[in-house]
XYZ file of C-alpha atoms in Angstrom:
618
model
C 110.100 33.927 -51.346
C 110.309 31.191 -48.782
C 111.130 27.738 -50.095
C 111.082 24.785 -47.724
C 112.918 21.518 -48.361
C 112.341 18.811 -45.613
C 109.142 31.195 -51.234
C 100.223 36.217 -63.193
C 97.503 35.112 -66.052
C 94.406 35.127 -67.739
C 91.523 35.290 -69.544
C 88.307 34.685 -71.537
C 86.862 35.220 -74.976
C 87.758 38.321 -76.975
C 86.384 38.782 -80.458
C 88.010 40.787 -83.202
C 87.906 44.529 -82.722
C 86.402 46.890 -85.180
C 88.277 49.965 -86.311
C 86.043 52.174 -84.207
C 86.777 50.152 -81.083
C 90.488 50.549 -81.688
C 90.235 54.323 -81.564
C 88.141 54.208 -78.394
C 90.301 51.647 -76.595
C 93.665 52.843 -77.792
C 96.549 52.082 -75.398
C 94.722 49.237 -73.710
C 95.660 45.551 -73.890
C 92.723 43.174 -73.480
C 93.321 39.598 -72.401
C 90.832 36.787 -72.058
C 90.635 33.206 -70.926
C 87.700 30.865 -70.504
C 88.224 28.535 -67.548
C 85.071 26.685 -68.582
C 86.868 25.413 -71.680
C 89.694 23.120 -70.575
C 91.107 20.914 -73.358
C 93.768 18.315 -72.560
C 94.472 20.128 -69.287
C 95.103 23.379 -71.180
C 93.308 26.707 -71.495
C 93.409 29.174 -74.347
C 94.569 32.744 -73.918
C 93.698 35.544 -76.347
C 95.476 38.906 -76.278
C 94.256 41.977 -78.141
C 96.846 44.805 -78.097
C 94.654 47.212 -80.121
C 96.356 48.921 -83.046
C 100.052 48.087 -83.543
C 102.090 50.792 -85.283
C 105.272 48.737 -85.763
C 105.948 46.392 -88.691
C 107.008 43.664 -86.291
C 106.287 43.099 -82.626
C 107.614 40.596 -80.077
C 105.398 38.951 -77.473
C 107.174 37.699 -74.357
C 106.144 35.217 -71.690
C 108.367 35.783 -68.603
C 111.511 33.724 -68.231
C 111.817 34.758 -64.560
C 109.676 36.727 -62.112
C 110.510 38.918 -59.092
C 110.975 37.048 -55.840
C 112.462 34.004 -57.566
C 116.141 33.472 -58.206
C 116.166 30.789 -60.898
C 115.008 30.800 -64.509
C 111.418 29.605 -64.857
C 110.862 29.830 -68.619
C 107.060 29.814 -68.437
C 106.989 29.903 -72.230
C 107.784 26.184 -72.300
C 104.160 25.621 -71.297
C 102.788 27.634 -74.234
C 101.741 25.884 -77.447
C 99.952 26.635 -80.714
C 100.879 30.333 -80.671
C 99.088 32.148 -83.508
C 98.434 35.710 -84.680
C 95.384 36.871 -86.635
C 94.469 39.891 -88.736
C 91.137 41.727 -88.595
C 89.621 39.318 -91.135
C 90.518 36.294 -89.027
C 93.412 35.200 -91.224
C 96.655 33.956 -89.685
C 99.718 36.211 -89.777
C 103.238 34.696 -89.860
C 104.793 34.149 -86.425
C 108.433 33.343 -85.724
C 109.374 31.681 -82.433
C 112.560 33.355 -81.190
C 113.182 31.235 -78.080
C 111.258 29.379 -75.365
C 109.578 32.584 -74.196
C 109.368 34.915 -77.218
C 107.391 35.079 -80.470
C 107.835 37.652 -83.231
C 104.769 38.672 -85.248
C 105.425 40.016 -88.747
C 103.025 42.332 -90.573
C 102.031 43.456 -87.086
C 100.229 46.555 -88.361
C 97.504 44.210 -89.613
C 97.357 42.201 -86.374
C 94.110 42.028 -84.411
C 95.108 39.537 -81.715
C 97.293 36.626 -80.716
C 96.146 33.372 -79.166
C 97.860 30.391 -77.587
C 97.219 27.441 -75.300
C 98.752 27.143 -71.836
C 99.449 23.940 -69.931
C 99.900 24.017 -66.152
C 103.053 23.188 -64.206
C 101.648 21.241 -61.263
C 101.125 17.922 -63.038
C 103.574 18.464 -65.878
C 106.149 15.814 -66.745
C 108.171 18.486 -68.528
C 111.493 19.208 -66.848
C 111.478 22.776 -65.578
C 112.814 25.033 -62.819
C 109.573 26.634 -61.639
C 109.115 26.699 -57.871
C 105.822 25.053 -56.989
C 104.574 28.216 -55.239
C 105.284 30.136 -58.465
C 103.581 27.438 -60.521
C 100.176 27.033 -62.107
C 97.306 24.586 -61.736
C 94.503 23.831 -64.188
C 92.109 21.409 -62.522
C 88.875 21.544 -64.453
C 85.887 22.495 -62.341
C 87.901 22.303 -59.088
C 90.833 24.691 -58.851
C 92.775 27.190 -60.943
C 96.005 28.410 -59.323
C 96.980 31.347 -61.479
C 100.418 32.805 -61.056
C 99.761 35.145 -63.958
C 103.212 35.189 -65.658
C 102.466 31.574 -66.559
C 99.514 32.719 -68.711
C 99.832 36.385 -69.626
C 102.809 37.984 -71.317
C 103.642 41.420 -72.650
C 104.565 42.998 -75.950
C 108.136 44.232 -76.025
C 108.410 47.918 -75.129
C 104.743 47.974 -74.068
C 104.988 46.832 -70.432
C 103.625 50.169 -69.242
C 100.365 49.791 -71.178
C 97.223 49.225 -69.076
C 95.513 45.819 -69.192
C 92.046 44.404 -68.715
C 91.836 40.705 -67.924
C 88.521 38.962 -68.433
C 88.100 35.522 -66.865
C 85.055 33.365 -67.528
C 84.809 30.589 -64.976
C 82.540 28.004 -63.305
C 79.933 29.706 -61.138
C 80.773 27.584 -58.075
C 84.421 28.738 -58.038
C 85.339 32.078 -56.488
C 88.379 34.273 -57.026
C 90.844 35.490 -54.429
C 93.275 38.179 -55.574
C 94.452 41.707 -54.896
C 93.773 42.782 -58.475
C 90.921 45.258 -58.863
C 87.822 43.374 -60.024
C 85.172 45.427 -61.846
C 82.598 42.706 -61.130
C 81.933 43.871 -57.583
C 78.290 42.845 -57.198
C 78.791 39.112 -57.833
C 75.171 38.815 -58.992
C 76.670 36.932 -61.932
C 79.537 34.781 -60.705
C 80.482 33.568 -64.168
C 82.842 36.306 -65.302
C 85.395 38.639 -63.699
C 87.028 41.660 -65.288
C 90.289 42.718 -63.699
C 92.223 45.904 -64.434
C 95.933 46.611 -64.128
C 97.815 49.818 -64.832
C 100.823 47.999 -66.326
C 102.271 44.523 -66.794
C 104.236 44.548 -63.534
C 100.916 44.870 -61.706
C 99.699 41.699 -63.410
C 102.814 39.744 -62.490
C 102.465 40.925 -58.899
C 98.876 39.765 -58.388
C 98.149 36.039 -58.526
C 94.575 34.730 -58.634
C 93.138 31.524 -57.227
C 89.731 30.120 -58.180
C 88.361 27.523 -55.780
C 85.183 26.575 -53.884
C 84.470 28.952 -51.018
C 86.793 28.157 -48.128
C 87.735 31.644 -47.009
C 87.995 33.761 -43.917
C 88.533 37.523 -43.680
C 89.300 39.845 -40.790
C 90.722 43.304 -40.181
C 93.873 44.057 -38.217
C 94.819 47.715 -37.726
C 93.268 48.699 -41.047
C 94.662 45.728 -43.002
C 91.922 43.561 -44.512
C 93.337 40.035 -44.408
C 91.816 37.164 -46.398
C 92.867 33.520 -46.252
C 91.567 31.363 -49.108
C 92.262 27.621 -49.000
C 91.975 24.892 -51.576
C 92.031 21.575 -49.736
C 91.369 18.848 -52.347
C 90.119 16.335 -49.773
C 88.353 18.981 -47.640
C 90.638 18.285 -44.685
C 91.358 21.884 -43.675
C 89.004 24.837 -43.258
C 90.052 28.473 -43.312
C 87.944 29.141 -40.222
C 90.084 26.697 -38.233
C 93.203 28.740 -39.008
C 91.697 32.167 -38.370
C 92.750 32.553 -34.721
C 96.393 31.565 -35.345
C 96.633 33.745 -38.442
C 95.020 36.736 -36.758
C 97.373 36.409 -33.781
C 100.374 36.363 -36.101
C 99.249 39.324 -38.232
C 98.412 41.383 -35.128
C 101.866 40.711 -33.706
C 103.478 41.680 -37.021
C 101.415 44.860 -37.201
C 102.488 45.757 -33.650
C 106.115 45.063 -34.568
C 105.878 47.250 -37.677
C 104.233 50.124 -35.809
C 104.931 53.326 -37.697
C 105.828 51.491 -40.889
C 103.563 51.997 -43.900
C 102.206 48.565 -44.805
C 99.190 47.709 -47.003
C 95.411 48.074 -46.943
C 94.768 44.450 -47.817
C 96.625 41.156 -47.766
C 95.425 37.990 -49.473
C 96.834 34.541 -48.744
C 96.198 32.019 -51.528
C 96.862 28.619 -49.949
C 96.957 25.476 -52.087
C 97.186 22.340 -49.952
C 98.470 19.487 -52.077
C 97.696 15.814 -51.603
C 101.074 14.061 -51.046
C 99.594 10.904 -52.583
C 99.098 12.816 -55.835
C 102.119 15.127 -55.852
C 105.409 13.821 -54.476
C 106.853 17.276 -53.967
C 109.794 17.462 -51.554
C 109.880 21.252 -51.602
C 107.132 23.757 -51.023
C 106.718 27.231 -49.573
C 105.463 30.653 -50.626
C 106.093 33.488 -53.063
C 105.631 37.102 -51.997
C 103.707 39.839 -53.745
C 102.973 43.428 -52.731
C 99.647 42.644 -51.069
C 99.293 38.889 -51.359
C 101.190 35.627 -51.299
C 100.840 32.239 -52.953
C 101.437 29.354 -50.558
C 101.780 25.625 -51.244
C 101.878 23.154 -48.341
C 101.056 19.466 -47.798
C 97.393 18.778 -47.012
C 98.602 15.991 -44.703
C 100.031 18.525 -42.234
C 98.127 18.834 -38.973
C 96.517 22.090 -37.867
C 99.407 22.608 -35.426
C 102.020 21.950 -38.113
C 100.336 24.475 -40.382
C 100.142 27.009 -37.556
C 103.781 26.555 -36.535
C 105.348 26.126 -39.961
C 103.062 27.697 -42.516
C 101.521 30.599 -40.566
C 104.241 31.563 -38.086
C 107.088 30.607 -40.403
C 106.372 30.855 -44.110
C 103.483 33.344 -44.243
C 105.063 35.604 -41.631
C 108.221 35.695 -43.779
C 106.214 36.638 -46.875
C 104.296 39.352 -45.022
C 107.569 41.016 -44.033
C 108.438 41.391 -47.710
C 106.208 44.458 -47.429
C 109.362 46.001 -45.967
C 111.832 44.700 -48.530
C 111.989 44.499 -51.458
C 108.476 45.887 -51.866
C 109.180 49.163 -50.021
C 112.988 49.266 -50.294
C 114.548 47.975 -53.508
C 117.079 48.659 -56.234
C 116.588 49.690 -59.855
C 117.036 46.066 -60.929
C 113.847 45.145 -59.079
C 111.853 48.315 -59.718
C 112.271 47.991 -63.495
C 112.439 44.223 -63.543
C 113.403 42.612 -66.833
C 111.312 39.445 -67.068
C 113.341 37.934 -69.903
C 116.945 39.163 -69.590
C 117.169 39.937 -65.869
C 119.836 41.894 -64.071
C 120.019 40.679 -60.494
C 120.656 42.857 -57.441
C 123.544 42.466 -54.993
C 121.299 42.772 -51.967
C 119.680 39.445 -51.199
C 121.052 39.980 -47.684
C 118.297 42.630 -47.444
C 115.469 41.218 -49.567
C 115.468 37.673 -48.206
C 117.901 37.816 -45.289
C 116.454 40.762 -43.364
C 112.950 39.515 -44.149
C 113.721 36.105 -42.642
C 115.337 37.776 -39.633
C 112.232 39.883 -38.990
C 110.075 36.750 -39.284
C 111.971 35.406 -36.268
C 112.614 38.642 -34.367
C 108.977 39.757 -34.258
C 108.016 36.582 -32.415
C 110.332 37.240 -29.468
C 109.652 40.968 -29.655
C 105.914 40.358 -29.316
C 106.188 37.616 -26.694
C 105.152 34.725 -28.965
C 108.366 32.872 -28.095
C 110.935 33.210 -25.302
C 114.324 34.835 -25.651
C 115.995 31.431 -25.370
C 113.752 30.012 -28.103
C 114.790 32.866 -30.358
C 118.464 32.230 -29.582
C 117.893 28.556 -30.414
C 116.486 29.554 -33.811
C 119.523 31.702 -34.544
C 121.838 28.901 -33.445
C 120.068 26.577 -35.865
C 120.680 29.071 -38.662
C 124.359 29.306 -37.759
C 124.695 25.535 -38.009
C 122.751 25.414 -41.283
C 124.784 28.266 -42.780
C 128.005 26.302 -42.270
C 126.842 23.815 -44.921
C 127.370 26.547 -47.509
C 130.510 28.394 -48.567
C 130.993 30.714 -45.590
C 133.696 32.726 -47.367
C 131.655 33.533 -50.476
C 130.922 37.282 -50.529
C 127.194 37.623 -50.064
C 126.838 40.525 -52.496
C 128.770 38.607 -55.150
C 126.558 35.556 -54.688
C 123.440 37.691 -54.938
C 124.496 39.509 -58.110
C 125.358 36.230 -59.833
C 122.655 34.035 -58.309
C 121.478 32.713 -61.696
C 124.879 31.111 -62.338
C 125.201 27.483 -61.115
C 128.213 28.148 -58.862
C 126.297 30.768 -56.930
C 122.835 29.230 -57.263
C 124.037 26.269 -55.190
C 124.400 28.700 -52.272
C 120.965 30.286 -52.633
C 119.526 28.474 -49.605
C 121.988 30.404 -47.458
C 119.943 33.585 -47.895
C 117.533 32.174 -45.282
C 120.399 31.170 -42.999
C 123.398 33.501 -43.211
C 121.202 36.178 -44.773
C 119.098 36.266 -41.601
C 122.275 36.197 -39.509
C 123.601 39.224 -41.395
C 120.405 41.007 -40.352
C 120.904 39.883 -36.758
C 124.538 40.988 -36.748
C 123.650 44.411 -38.142
C 120.952 44.725 -35.506
C 123.358 44.036 -32.634
C 125.992 46.389 -34.078
C 123.439 49.168 -34.530
C 122.063 48.674 -31.011
C 125.563 48.757 -29.524
C 126.620 51.867 -31.441
C 123.399 53.721 -30.584
C 123.385 52.595 -26.946
C 120.249 50.574 -27.624
C 118.220 53.336 -29.281
C 118.430 52.285 -32.945
C 118.169 48.878 -34.619
C 117.732 47.372 -38.050
C 113.948 47.884 -38.003
C 114.578 51.615 -37.479
C 117.017 51.515 -40.384
C 114.502 49.851 -42.701
C 111.824 52.380 -41.710
C 114.204 55.225 -42.549
C 115.132 53.609 -45.874
C 111.441 53.158 -46.663
C 110.797 56.842 -46.027
C 113.783 57.791 -48.169
C 112.866 55.527 -51.101
C 109.521 53.711 -50.820
C 107.604 51.531 -53.264
C 107.966 53.912 -56.215
C 111.568 55.084 -55.873
C 114.505 52.717 -56.260
C 118.061 52.952 -54.991
C 121.212 52.403 -57.034
C 122.579 48.932 -56.407
C 126.209 50.026 -56.048
C 125.418 52.935 -53.717
C 123.023 51.651 -51.048
C 125.648 50.245 -48.656
C 127.526 53.555 -48.621
C 124.187 55.287 -48.042
C 123.411 52.999 -45.088
C 126.830 53.659 -43.574
C 126.291 57.398 -44.016
C 122.961 57.073 -42.193
C 124.444 55.008 -39.344
C 127.967 54.312 -38.034
C 131.485 53.479 -39.304
C 131.268 50.090 -37.547
C 128.432 49.189 -39.915
C 130.700 50.002 -42.840
C 133.431 47.744 -41.479
C 130.917 44.911 -41.090
C 129.714 45.257 -44.684
C 133.271 45.528 -46.016
C 134.568 42.468 -44.175
C 131.588 40.169 -43.725
C 129.061 40.921 -46.482
C 131.135 42.193 -49.412
C 134.274 40.472 -48.145
C 135.265 36.874 -47.461
C 135.591 36.958 -43.668
C 133.092 34.721 -41.818
C 131.035 36.457 -39.130
C 132.292 35.985 -35.555
C 128.936 35.177 -33.963
C 130.412 34.402 -30.553
C 131.900 37.889 -30.321
C 128.550 39.455 -31.206
C 126.585 37.279 -28.795
C 129.043 38.076 -26.004
C 127.971 41.718 -26.259
C 124.389 40.749 -25.335
C 125.160 38.143 -22.667
C 124.741 34.976 -24.722
C 127.430 32.272 -24.391
C 128.136 28.690 -25.474
C 127.455 26.047 -22.858
C 126.731 22.307 -22.724
C 123.053 21.679 -22.076
C 120.346 19.036 -22.315
C 117.613 20.039 -24.729
C 114.411 18.644 -26.183
C 114.867 17.500 -29.749
C 113.212 15.426 -32.489
C 113.858 11.814 -33.377
C 115.853 12.385 -36.555
C 116.954 16.057 -36.505
C 118.187 18.158 -33.581
C 117.389 21.790 -32.777
C 120.271 22.951 -34.970
C 118.762 21.053 -37.911
C 121.593 18.558 -37.672
C 120.561 14.929 -38.337
C 121.044 11.865 -36.172
C 121.345 9.889 -39.419
C 123.742 9.896 -42.354
C 124.353 8.163 -45.693
C 127.077 5.583 -46.338
C 128.941 4.804 -49.572
C 126.215 2.327 -50.543
C 123.630 5.139 -50.343
C 122.113 3.520 -47.249
C 120.822 5.642 -44.375
C 122.341 4.767 -41.010
C 122.275 6.077 -37.440
C 125.362 7.999 -36.335
C 127.166 8.020 -33.003
C 125.260 11.169 -32.138
C 121.938 10.114 -30.639
C 119.044 11.100 -28.381
C 117.051 9.520 -25.576
C 114.179 8.613 -27.892
C 116.368 6.551 -30.194
C 118.139 5.000 -27.218
C 114.808 3.938 -25.691
C 113.907 2.194 -28.948
C 117.187 0.280 -28.845
C 118.822 2.013 -31.801
C 122.595 1.523 -31.991
C 125.312 3.319 -33.916
C 125.611 2.142 -37.564
C 122.134 0.556 -37.635
C 120.890 0.886 -41.231
C 117.359 2.305 -41.253
C 114.969 0.569 -43.659
C 111.442 1.404 -42.526
C 109.606 3.798 -40.207
C 106.120 2.661 -39.166
C 106.003 0.364 -42.183
C 107.097 2.950 -44.759
C 110.298 2.431 -46.725
C 112.859 4.989 -45.570
C 114.968 5.973 -48.589
C 116.750 9.047 -49.880
C 113.602 9.770 -51.890
C 111.137 9.363 -49.010
C 113.266 10.639 -46.104
C 112.055 14.258 -46.157
C 108.388 13.294 -46.249
C 108.690 10.731 -43.457
C 110.798 12.989 -41.233
C 108.136 15.693 -41.516
C 105.565 13.128 -40.364
C 107.654 12.343 -37.270
C 107.343 15.972 -36.177
C 103.704 15.184 -35.337
C 104.525 12.221 -33.087
C 103.044 12.637 -29.616
C 104.063 10.991 -26.360
C 102.551 7.516 -26.284
C 102.303 7.033 -30.065
C 103.535 3.632 -31.207
C 106.806 3.656 -33.163
C 108.186 0.779 -35.234
C 111.587 0.928 -36.902
C 113.040 -1.723 -39.166
C 116.840 -1.691 -39.156
C 119.679 -3.874 -40.382
C 122.345 -4.560 -37.747
C 125.413 -6.655 -38.580
C 123.629 -7.998 -41.640
C 120.471 -9.016 -39.777
C 117.066 -7.350 -40.111
C 115.567 -6.313 -36.786
C 112.320 -4.665 -35.690
C 112.534 -2.064 -32.921
C 109.297 -1.059 -31.214
C 108.350 1.376 -28.497
C 106.225 4.357 -27.527
C 107.089 7.918 -28.480
C 108.571 10.253 -25.883
C 109.925 13.779 -26.114
C 113.566 12.970 -26.992
C 116.413 14.816 -25.346
C 120.026 15.180 -26.304
C 123.163 16.861 -24.989
C 124.702 19.574 -27.080
C 126.899 22.598 -26.776
C 124.636 25.489 -27.446
C 124.005 29.163 -26.939
C 122.394 30.079 -23.640
C 121.486 33.362 -22.017
C 123.817 34.254 -19.141
C 122.323 34.736 -15.688
C 123.314 38.347 -15.081
C 121.972 41.172 -12.901
C 119.221 43.223 -14.513
C 121.390 46.353 -14.506
C 124.272 44.649 -16.323
C 125.065 46.529 -19.590
C 124.831 43.245 -21.534
C 121.314 42.663 -20.239
C 120.270 46.192 -21.129
C 121.675 45.835 -24.650
C 119.938 42.470 -25.069
C 116.636 43.969 -23.933
C 117.009 46.801 -26.449
C 117.871 44.272 -29.180
C 115.030 41.830 -28.580
C 112.344 44.036 -27.019
C 113.218 47.542 -28.188
């Protein structure tokens, strides 16, 4: 999952089953939803489990799903849960908690039904990431992360499912689930099949007007489907950037078993409708759900969404989808046991999403170093002495959850550090990508490792120095000495003048802060763009181009400034010494002085240069 702050459902009508049908369709759960029948922004789900042998049975809606690290409690969006016998009479149901219902006299049960509300426009307080959320927009869009709609009967997760969706004929599905309606001569109903519940949870579906593009890269059929409510963005306009990224990733993963298809379900939200300050994507085995602002430019979507967020999600093919622990392989959707290895699942994934770009020549070596320096700075905002494995294992607890964002910062840096150590120990021949390939061959999608044993296994496969790093810097409390690692590859700290942005530098450090009155002011640290506008230290910022600049609007407005081009008009309203002032000027590319990591100018045959080449280009 990639979450940015600035990383499931179904079905139509099912009638009561006759006794003869039960014998024919034994061991098959049928689910149905009719997307043509939306009542009060809700849809009804019916679930037919066939013949139940137990006196009582519990139906669960997931409390949490793989790839997320906070409780979602999708059951809060379920209402009017009922069970019926074969004569259509109601059977007593007991609600056990937010996500579980117990049906008594279950041997007589024909089906259960309930209504589901969506999360996107809900006023209900919840912890569901927007990219893991659901949307019911009658006749326009249905964003179906399936755990929000379809549950499972306790102890029956391994039972096969069919999911029948009846829908408007002008909306088309995008999903990696197998659809038995292959001809599309009747685009009013789809019938999906899944071998078990985990397959349902791993395959979201989006229904939207056709706005798709598909292409093939090295045997991977890639589809991008976009819902743009105001028709601002077209999938065709993103095809070249997406294809370039996927091709580079495929080249980078050469020799690694990936997937035959990959579907990107992109929901672009209107910031005037949804005031979301966080967005991102959630990974699945062969697809990803992505939520981004519709107001982003094509370049912003290419740089941030395609080359950042989607590239991160694609690399989840490596981990945890191909290399994972028992806790993930047999995921408990309602009483989860979390793994200790977020450094691998999210950290290594984020590292690869940066490394492949320099490896494939999409960015320069210095640009890659700048990205890593930004992550170092960002990681320092978290507890740098908290053992990463301890945080990961206990990530659902508030103390540790507050450090979750560090998986994309220090987690990636752990991957980088391992990579440099492995390259040094192997004289450049073996890096972390080689390690993940070997782990994938050893385990793979269908075989899990034991959570407490994988680090020892990695050390056994590699070098004692790797063991020391894990002991001290991943399982232990010692912060990583990045300067010592960078020195091995000819990268040193040096004062330099760099291009920056108006409000945040290249290390993601702001040029603004908040005072005790909760006002936003400019700090002593500045850049040439702010200086040209006449900004002075301690000026309180009130408006940017006419928009009120507050703690609530800051993220949204700062993102807009990323699109400023040289020559654009800028107007700031500030308060200086109690007086309101208007500062006007034309945008430039701001520069600032900072101490940063730079690549040493060394002879090509220098051992540091050779090690750096193996690290970044090997």
